[in-house]
């Protein structure tokens, strides 16, 4: 390890047993800064002039550093700010989730039953228990990778993120926050503080589908989330928000045209078939060593059908 600066003055080595994602990393000159609080962290990155990487639990960042895909000079460790950044709260009609909330926290919360079961579904398909215990919501969103589970889920819920800096807060719709593969709208002087969304109202349901090559530690080849609301007749679609990953540019995105097509249609085999056609013509999915674009498009269509049927069946079920 290179030089170490520690705002709290407590002994702290990167990735020692104290760290939530302990691992052995051979890196020549990497400095660790452990700020005393969020204000201290924000002041440290205020001018955006250092080659700093924020580290939460490191489950995404550390492997990338080891593979030399990123080479920060300083790691800004925010993992101890759980008091400020780890929470799941309902306030003013919205659900607010702090950036350091882990996937395991999401799974333990009773706020995500029924209409919000999409969050638990994605949580159970996320990594393995060891990863779920530490992987944070903020880290998942800021990774902006093409296989991340939580981004399509929160896009389907029309979520927004709150980012903070010494200059104050700003709130950005998640669909505008993730701007490209591994690219977000976050400035170098900002930290993601929370994600929030209004739970769907009325005759609504949400669901998630994910395809990988194995049953655990699944790297998603295709993952797709839907939030569906029906009219009072429980037959006409009021709104659909489908979001999926591996879309052109290899980032998650909303299937805007498919969602527009579905609004106002009666749920029927024909509607589902036509929506599958719109989806296939709308999205251009990527090819890589895991799957071809043609295969991904086929699965994305199958998942659309499955999600529409699962959501509409759950809405129609007497509670
Ligand atoms: C074995 C294994 C299995 C995995 N399985 C899955 C899976 O099934 N599904 C899935 O989606 N992912 C999976 N991942 C990837 C990873 O676990 C997730 O993306 C996780 O949510 C990242 O959270 P973290 O706290 O570890 O982020 P970190 O690795 O600490 O950070 C990730 C990125 O976000 C930035 N960052 C983190 N927090 C903030 C913040 N608050 N503000 C600004 N920037 C921030 C960091 O600078 C970095 O660029 C897996 C990883 C491993 C190692």
GROMACS .gro file of C-alpha atoms and ligand atoms in nm:
model
  372
    1UNK     CA    1   0.000   0.000   0.000
    2UNK     CA    2   0.107   0.353  -0.059
    3UNK     CA    3   0.050   0.650   0.167
    4UNK     CA    4  -0.253   0.636   0.390
    5UNK     CA    5  -0.458   0.929   0.513
    6UNK     CA    6  -0.723   0.872   0.763
    7UNK     CA    7  -0.968   1.141   0.870
    8UNK     CA    8  -1.067   0.943   1.178
    9UNK     CA    9  -0.703   0.869   1.271
   10UNK     CA   10  -0.796   0.509   1.342
   11UNK     CA   11  -0.569   0.241   1.199
   12UNK     CA   12  -0.735   0.120   0.883
   13UNK     CA   13  -0.580  -0.062   0.595
   14UNK     CA   14  -0.760  -0.106   0.269
   15UNK     CA   15  -0.930  -0.444   0.258
   16UNK     CA   16  -0.805  -0.566   0.594
   17UNK     CA   17  -1.035  -0.781   0.804
   18UNK     CA   18  -1.216  -0.466   0.918
   19UNK     CA   19  -1.334  -0.398   0.568
   20UNK     CA   20  -1.664  -0.544   0.459
   21UNK     CA   21  -1.516  -0.695   0.146
   22UNK     CA   22  -1.186  -0.827   0.272
   23UNK     CA   23  -0.952  -0.929  -0.004
   24UNK     CA   24  -0.588  -0.927  -0.085
   25UNK     CA   25  -0.504  -0.662  -0.337
   26UNK     CA   26  -0.162  -0.606  -0.477
   27UNK     CA   27  -0.162  -0.243  -0.577
   28UNK     CA   28   0.145  -0.029  -0.562
   29UNK     CA   29   0.040   0.323  -0.475
   30UNK     CA   30  -0.316   0.349  -0.364
   31UNK     CA   31  -0.407   0.586  -0.088
   32UNK     CA   32  -0.706   0.536   0.139
   33UNK     CA   33  -0.895   0.825   0.286
   34UNK     CA   34  -1.143   0.738   0.560
   35UNK     CA   35  -1.339   1.056   0.630
   36UNK     CA   36  -1.489   1.123   0.969
   37UNK     CA   37  -1.834   1.200   0.831
   38UNK     CA   38  -2.021   1.275   0.511
   39UNK     CA   39  -1.933   1.646   0.527
   40UNK     CA   40  -1.563   1.559   0.551
   41UNK     CA   41  -1.598   1.321   0.252
   42UNK     CA   42  -1.769   1.590   0.044
   43UNK     CA   43  -1.505   1.849   0.130
   44UNK     CA   44  -1.236   1.600   0.026
   45UNK     CA   45  -1.381   1.569  -0.326
   46UNK     CA   46  -1.511   1.928  -0.341
   47UNK     CA   47  -1.284   2.039  -0.623
   48UNK     CA   48  -1.304   1.715  -0.823
   49UNK     CA   49  -0.933   1.744  -0.890
   50UNK     CA   50  -0.812   1.416  -0.739
   51UNK     CA   51  -0.827   1.075  -0.904
   52UNK     CA   52  -1.063   0.949  -0.634
   53UNK     CA   53  -1.287   0.642  -0.637
   54UNK     CA   54  -1.561   0.625  -0.377
   55UNK     CA   55  -1.570   0.281  -0.219
   56UNK     CA   56  -1.873   0.139  -0.038
   57UNK     CA   57  -1.831  -0.238  -0.003
   58UNK     CA   58  -1.595  -0.281  -0.297
   59UNK     CA   59  -1.764  -0.587  -0.451
   60UNK     CA   60  -1.768  -0.418  -0.790
   61UNK     CA   61  -1.478  -0.175  -0.755
   62UNK     CA   62  -1.212  -0.407  -0.612
   63UNK     CA   63  -1.231  -0.668  -0.892
   64UNK     CA   64  -1.216  -0.383  -1.145
   65UNK     CA   65  -0.905  -0.238  -0.981
   66UNK     CA   66  -0.745  -0.583  -0.974
   67UNK     CA   67  -0.822  -0.625  -1.344
   68UNK     CA   68  -0.674  -0.278  -1.399
   69UNK     CA   69  -0.995  -0.155  -1.557
   70UNK     CA   70  -0.979   0.146  -1.329
   71UNK     CA   71  -0.674   0.296  -1.158
   72UNK     CA   72  -0.774   0.544  -0.890
   73UNK     CA   73  -0.503   0.711  -0.682
   74UNK     CA   74  -0.723   0.743  -0.374
   75UNK     CA   75  -1.008   0.535  -0.235
   76UNK     CA   76  -1.260   0.741  -0.042
   77UNK     CA   77  -1.414   0.494   0.201
   78UNK     CA   78  -1.775   0.582   0.283
   79UNK     CA   79  -1.863   0.242   0.431
   80UNK     CA   80  -1.877   0.369   0.789
   81UNK     CA   81  -2.155   0.625   0.720
   82UNK     CA   82  -2.430   0.373   0.782
   83UNK     CA   83  -2.604   0.606   1.026
   84UNK     CA   84  -2.647   0.868   0.752
   85UNK     CA   85  -2.677   0.649   0.444
   86UNK     CA   86  -2.829   0.314   0.543
   87UNK     CA   87  -3.207   0.324   0.582
   88UNK     CA   88  -3.538   0.232   0.424
   89UNK     CA   89  -3.803   0.491   0.511
   90UNK     CA   90  -4.150   0.587   0.401
   91UNK     CA   91  -4.189   0.967   0.392
   92UNK     CA   92  -4.432   1.198   0.210
   93UNK     CA   93  -4.584   0.909   0.016
   94UNK     CA   94  -4.247   0.788  -0.115
   95UNK     CA   95  -4.003   0.515  -0.016
   96UNK     CA   96  -3.648   0.638   0.044
   97UNK     CA   97  -3.354   0.398   0.042
   98UNK     CA   98  -3.012   0.514   0.161
   99UNK     CA   99  -2.713   0.445  -0.065
  100UNK     CA  100  -2.542   0.215   0.188
  101UNK     CA  101  -2.850  -0.005   0.230
  102UNK     CA  102  -2.746  -0.358   0.135
  103UNK     CA  103  -2.932  -0.608  -0.080
  104UNK     CA  104  -2.980  -0.818   0.236
  105UNK     CA  105  -3.145  -0.514   0.402
  106UNK     CA  106  -3.387  -0.492   0.109
  107UNK     CA  107  -3.471  -0.860   0.149
  108UNK     CA  108  -3.532  -0.821   0.522
  109UNK     CA  109  -3.766  -0.525   0.478
  110UNK     CA  110  -4.139  -0.584   0.491
  111UNK     CA  111  -4.197  -0.272   0.277
  112UNK     CA  112  -4.144  -0.469  -0.041
  113UNK     CA  113  -4.422  -0.725  -0.025
  114UNK     CA  114  -4.707  -0.758  -0.273
  115UNK     CA  115  -4.702  -0.472  -0.524
  116UNK     CA  116  -4.332  -0.411  -0.467
  117UNK     CA  117  -4.229  -0.775  -0.480
  118UNK     CA  118  -4.002  -0.689  -0.774
  119UNK     CA  119  -3.743  -0.575  -0.520
  120UNK     CA  120  -3.743  -0.905  -0.331
  121UNK     CA  121  -3.744  -1.103  -0.656
  122UNK     CA  122  -3.434  -0.921  -0.778
  123UNK     CA  123  -3.275  -0.947  -0.432
  124UNK     CA  124  -3.310  -1.325  -0.418
  125UNK     CA  125  -3.150  -1.358  -0.763
  126UNK     CA  126  -2.862  -1.129  -0.664
  127UNK     CA  127  -2.521  -1.295  -0.620
  128UNK     CA  128  -2.495  -1.527  -0.321
  129UNK     CA  129  -2.568  -1.458   0.049
  130UNK     CA  130  -2.212  -1.335   0.113
  131UNK     CA  131  -2.244  -1.076  -0.165
  132UNK     CA  132  -2.600  -0.977  -0.073
  133UNK     CA  133  -2.487  -0.908   0.285
  134UNK     CA  134  -2.249  -0.633   0.174
  135UNK     CA  135  -2.341  -0.519  -0.179
  136UNK     CA  136  -2.498  -0.175  -0.152
  137UNK     CA  137  -2.781  -0.018  -0.348
  138UNK     CA  138  -2.572   0.293  -0.419
  139UNK     CA  139  -2.280   0.082  -0.541
  140UNK     CA  140  -2.506  -0.112  -0.773
  141UNK     CA  141  -2.653   0.200  -0.929
  142UNK     CA  142  -2.322   0.382  -0.959
  143UNK     CA  143  -2.161   0.076  -1.120
  144UNK     CA  144  -2.390   0.143  -1.417
  145UNK     CA  145  -2.300  -0.197  -1.559
  146UNK     CA  146  -2.501  -0.379  -1.818
  147UNK     CA  147  -2.575  -0.673  -1.589
  148UNK     CA  148  -2.674  -0.496  -1.268
  149UNK     CA  149  -2.998  -0.617  -1.113
  150UNK     CA  150  -3.127  -0.313  -0.930
  151UNK     CA  151  -3.111  -0.056  -1.209
  152UNK     CA  152  -3.392  -0.202  -1.425
  153UNK     CA  153  -3.596  -0.263  -1.108
  154UNK     CA  154  -3.572   0.098  -0.994
  155UNK     CA  155  -3.623   0.227  -1.349
  156UNK     CA  156  -3.947   0.031  -1.371
  157UNK     CA  157  -4.048   0.203  -1.046
  158UNK     CA  158  -3.968   0.545  -1.196
  159UNK     CA  159  -3.716   0.610  -0.919
  160UNK     CA  160  -3.495   0.914  -0.876
  161UNK     CA  161  -3.160   0.949  -0.707
  162UNK     CA  162  -3.044   1.218  -0.469
  163UNK     CA  163  -2.681   1.321  -0.498
  164UNK     CA  164  -2.506   1.547  -0.250
  165UNK     CA  165  -2.206   1.778  -0.263
  166UNK     CA  166  -2.075   2.072  -0.062
  167UNK     CA  167  -2.294   2.292  -0.282
  168UNK     CA  168  -2.615   2.111  -0.180
  169UNK     CA  169  -2.838   1.834  -0.317
  170UNK     CA  170  -2.980   1.757  -0.656
  171UNK     CA  171  -3.235   1.498  -0.758
  172UNK     CA  172  -3.213   1.322  -1.093
  173UNK     CA  173  -3.452   1.067  -1.248
  174UNK     CA  174  -3.269   0.733  -1.256
  175UNK     CA  175  -3.339   0.703  -1.630
  176UNK     CA  176  -3.124   1.015  -1.681
  177UNK     CA  177  -2.866   0.923  -1.419
  178UNK     CA  178  -2.734   0.615  -1.599
  179UNK     CA  179  -2.604   0.767  -1.921
  180UNK     CA  180  -2.390   0.490  -2.072
  181UNK     CA  181  -2.191   0.180  -1.998
  182UNK     CA  182  -2.015   0.252  -1.668
  183UNK     CA  183  -2.117   0.617  -1.701
  184UNK     CA  184  -2.345   0.813  -1.473
  185UNK     CA  185  -2.441   1.177  -1.436
  186UNK     CA  186  -2.254   1.191  -1.104
  187UNK     CA  187  -1.995   1.470  -1.088
  188UNK     CA  188  -1.657   1.405  -0.927
  189UNK     CA  189  -1.757   1.628  -0.637
  190UNK     CA  190  -2.076   1.432  -0.563
  191UNK     CA  191  -2.183   1.125  -0.366
  192UNK     CA  192  -2.505   0.935  -0.427
  193UNK     CA  193  -2.704   0.960  -0.104
  194UNK     CA  194  -3.037   0.787  -0.173
  195UNK     CA  195  -3.285   0.651  -0.422
  196UNK     CA  196  -3.657   0.709  -0.382
  197UNK     CA  197  -3.983   0.632  -0.561
  198UNK     CA  198  -4.358   0.645  -0.511
  199UNK     CA  199  -4.500   0.294  -0.471
  200UNK     CA  200  -4.736   0.214  -0.760
  201UNK     CA  201  -5.099   0.291  -0.678
  202UNK     CA  202  -5.431   0.133  -0.774
  203UNK     CA  203  -5.448  -0.201  -0.953
  204UNK     CA  204  -5.075  -0.246  -0.985
  205UNK     CA  205  -4.810  -0.513  -0.962
  206UNK     CA  206  -4.437  -0.544  -1.029
  207UNK     CA  207  -4.223  -0.841  -1.128
  208UNK     CA  208  -3.870  -0.935  -1.233
  209UNK     CA  209  -3.710  -1.194  -1.459
  210UNK     CA  210  -3.340  -1.274  -1.497
  211UNK     CA  211  -3.157  -1.525  -1.710
  212UNK     CA  212  -2.804  -1.647  -1.643
  213UNK     CA  213  -2.604  -1.960  -1.692
  214UNK     CA  214  -2.641  -2.095  -1.339
  215UNK     CA  215  -2.869  -2.079  -1.037
  216UNK     CA  216  -2.643  -1.877  -0.809
  217UNK     CA  217  -2.396  -1.596  -0.869
  218UNK     CA  218  -2.586  -1.531  -1.188
  219UNK     CA  219  -2.437  -1.276  -1.424
  220UNK     CA  220  -2.748  -1.161  -1.604
  221UNK     CA  221  -2.758  -1.232  -1.977
  222UNK     CA  222  -3.101  -1.074  -1.982
  223UNK     CA  223  -3.281  -0.907  -1.694
  224UNK     CA  224  -3.609  -0.728  -1.713
  225UNK     CA  225  -3.846  -0.558  -1.468
  226UNK     CA  226  -4.207  -0.450  -1.516
  227UNK     CA  227  -4.444  -0.227  -1.325
  228UNK     CA  228  -4.799  -0.269  -1.456
  229UNK     CA  229  -5.116  -0.078  -1.363
  230UNK     CA  230  -5.460  -0.181  -1.488
  231UNK     CA  231  -5.781   0.022  -1.504
  232UNK     CA  232  -6.072  -0.059  -1.271
  233UNK     CA  233  -6.201  -0.315  -1.522
  234UNK     CA  234  -5.881  -0.513  -1.445
  235UNK     CA  235  -5.843  -0.567  -1.818
  236UNK     CA  236  -5.727  -0.242  -1.974
  237UNK     CA  237  -5.367  -0.139  -1.924
  238UNK     CA  238  -5.339   0.206  -1.768
  239UNK     CA  239  -4.961   0.211  -1.771
  240UNK     CA  240  -4.666  -0.021  -1.820
  241UNK     CA  241  -4.304   0.051  -1.735
  242UNK     CA  242  -4.074  -0.216  -1.870
  243UNK     CA  243  -3.700  -0.172  -1.815
  244UNK     CA  244  -3.431  -0.410  -1.932
  245UNK     CA  245  -3.057  -0.441  -1.945
  246UNK     CA  246  -2.800  -0.500  -2.221
  247UNK     CA  247  -2.966  -0.239  -2.438
  248UNK     CA  248  -2.765  -0.057  -2.708
  249UNK     CA  249  -2.463   0.097  -2.546
  250UNK     CA  250  -2.486  -0.195  -2.302
  251UNK     CA  251  -2.678  -0.009  -2.037
  252UNK     CA  252  -3.016  -0.056  -1.875
  253UNK     CA  253  -3.302   0.142  -2.026
  254UNK     CA  254  -3.676   0.180  -2.035
  255UNK     CA  255  -3.851   0.021  -2.333
  256UNK     CA  256  -4.023   0.352  -2.411
  257UNK     CA  257  -4.205   0.250  -2.730
  258UNK     CA  258  -4.324  -0.079  -2.587
  259UNK     CA  259  -4.455   0.102  -2.280
  260UNK     CA  260  -4.635   0.357  -2.497
  261UNK     CA  261  -4.782   0.080  -2.711
  262UNK     CA  262  -4.920  -0.104  -2.410
  263UNK     CA  263  -5.092   0.197  -2.248
  264UNK     CA  264  -5.465   0.183  -2.317
  265UNK     CA  265  -5.463  -0.169  -2.469
  266UNK     CA  266  -5.679  -0.455  -2.341
  267UNK     CA  267  -5.476  -0.741  -2.195
  268UNK     CA  268  -5.504  -1.024  -2.449
  269UNK     CA  269  -5.283  -1.272  -2.633
  270UNK     CA  270  -5.287  -1.039  -2.929
  271UNK     CA  271  -5.172  -0.739  -2.724
  272UNK     CA  272  -4.890  -0.945  -2.576
  273UNK     CA  273  -4.784  -1.069  -2.922
  274UNK     CA  274  -4.788  -0.720  -3.068
  275UNK     CA  275  -4.601  -0.577  -2.772
  276UNK     CA  276  -4.334  -0.844  -2.820
  277UNK     CA  277  -4.298  -0.725  -3.181
  278UNK     CA  278  -4.264  -0.362  -3.070
  279UNK     CA  279  -4.002  -0.460  -2.815
  280UNK     CA  280  -3.799  -0.656  -3.070
  281UNK     CA  281  -3.800  -0.364  -3.314
  282UNK     CA  282  -3.739  -0.105  -3.043
  283UNK     CA  283  -3.438  -0.239  -2.859
  284UNK     CA  284  -3.105  -0.334  -2.998
  285UNK     CA  285  -2.946  -0.575  -2.753
  286UNK     CA  286  -2.578  -0.661  -2.742
  287UNK     CA  287  -2.386  -0.969  -2.848
  288UNK     CA  288  -2.098  -1.099  -2.642
  289UNK     CA  289  -1.939  -1.427  -2.536
  290UNK     CA  290  -2.235  -1.495  -2.305
  291UNK     CA  291  -2.514  -1.466  -2.561
  292UNK     CA  292  -2.593  -1.333  -2.906
  293UNK     CA  293  -2.819  -1.033  -2.960
  294UNK     CA  294  -3.072  -1.256  -3.138
  295UNK     CA  295  -3.091  -1.492  -2.841
  296UNK     CA  296  -3.120  -1.203  -2.596
  297UNK     CA  297  -3.399  -1.046  -2.801
  298UNK     CA  298  -3.586  -1.378  -2.807
  299UNK     CA  299  -3.557  -1.410  -2.428
  300UNK     CA  300  -3.652  -1.045  -2.375
  301UNK     CA  301  -3.976  -1.111  -2.566
  302UNK     CA  302  -4.048  -1.428  -2.369
  303UNK     CA  303  -3.989  -1.236  -2.046
  304UNK     CA  304  -4.219  -0.955  -2.155
  305UNK     CA  305  -4.500  -1.207  -2.199
  306UNK     CA  306  -4.422  -1.371  -1.868
  307UNK     CA  307  -4.405  -1.040  -1.680
  308UNK     CA  308  -4.730  -0.911  -1.830
  309UNK     CA  309  -4.908  -1.235  -1.743
  310UNK     CA  310  -4.763  -1.259  -1.395
  311UNK     CA  311  -4.848  -0.897  -1.311
  312UNK     CA  312  -5.201  -0.904  -1.452
  313UNK     CA  313  -5.276  -1.237  -1.278
  314UNK     CA  314  -5.152  -1.099  -0.944
  315UNK     CA  315  -5.358  -0.779  -0.984
  316UNK     CA  316  -5.672  -0.982  -1.055
  317UNK     CA  317  -5.619  -1.212  -0.758
  318UNK     CA  318  -5.848  -1.136  -0.465
  319UNK     CA  319  -5.640  -1.008  -0.173
  320LIG     C1  320  -1.927  -1.258  -0.657
  320LIG     C2  321  -2.006  -1.139  -0.702
  320LIG     C3  322  -2.138  -1.156  -0.741
  320LIG     C4  323  -2.213  -1.046  -0.784
  320LIG     N1  324  -2.343  -1.066  -0.821
  320LIG     C5  325  -2.417  -0.962  -0.862
  320LIG     C6  326  -2.553  -0.982  -0.901
  320LIG     O1  327  -2.609  -1.092  -0.899
  320LIG     N2  328  -2.623  -0.873  -0.941
  320LIG     C7  329  -2.568  -0.749  -0.948
  320LIG     O2  330  -2.637  -0.654  -0.985
  320LIG     N3  331  -2.438  -0.727  -0.912
  320LIG     C8  332  -2.363  -0.830  -0.869
  320LIG     N4  333  -2.232  -0.809  -0.834
  320LIG     C9  334  -2.173  -0.675  -0.846
  320LIG    C10  335  -2.172  -0.594  -0.715
  320LIG     O3  336  -2.182  -0.678  -0.603
  320LIG    C11  337  -2.291  -0.495  -0.709
  320LIG     O4  338  -2.286  -0.404  -0.814
  320LIG    C12  339  -2.295  -0.419  -0.575
  320LIG     O5  340  -2.424  -0.367  -0.553
  320LIG    C13  341  -2.193  -0.306  -0.568
  320LIG     O6  342  -2.203  -0.246  -0.440
  320LIG     P1  343  -2.073  -0.211  -0.355
  320LIG     O7  344  -2.119  -0.148  -0.230
  320LIG     O8  345  -1.983  -0.329  -0.343
  320LIG     O9  346  -2.008  -0.103  -0.454
  320LIG     P2  347  -1.854  -0.065  -0.472
  320LIG    O10  348  -1.782  -0.179  -0.538
  320LIG    O11  349  -1.796  -0.013  -0.347
  320LIG    O12  350  -1.871   0.055  -0.576
  320LIG    C14  351  -1.919   0.031  -0.706
  320LIG    C15  352  -1.908   0.161  -0.787
  320LIG    O13  353  -1.998   0.258  -0.736
  320LIG    C16  354  -1.928   0.373  -0.686
  320LIG     N5  355  -1.999   0.408  -0.563
  320LIG    C17  356  -2.038   0.322  -0.464
  320LIG     N6  357  -2.116   0.385  -0.375
  320LIG    C18  358  -2.128   0.513  -0.418
  320LIG    C19  359  -2.197   0.627  -0.369
  320LIG     N7  360  -2.276   0.622  -0.259
  320LIG     N8  361  -2.187   0.744  -0.437
  320LIG    C20  362  -2.112   0.750  -0.550
  320LIG     N9  363  -2.045   0.645  -0.603
  320LIG    C21  364  -2.053   0.528  -0.537
  320LIG    C22  365  -1.784   0.329  -0.670
  320LIG    O14  366  -1.695   0.437  -0.688
  320LIG    C23  367  -1.771   0.227  -0.782
  320LIG    O15  368  -1.750   0.290  -0.905
  320LIG    C24  369  -2.154  -0.917  -0.789
  320LIG    C25  370  -2.020  -0.900  -0.749
  320LIG    C26  371  -1.948  -1.009  -0.705
  320LIG    C27  372  -1.805  -0.990  -0.663
   0.00000   0.00000   0.00000
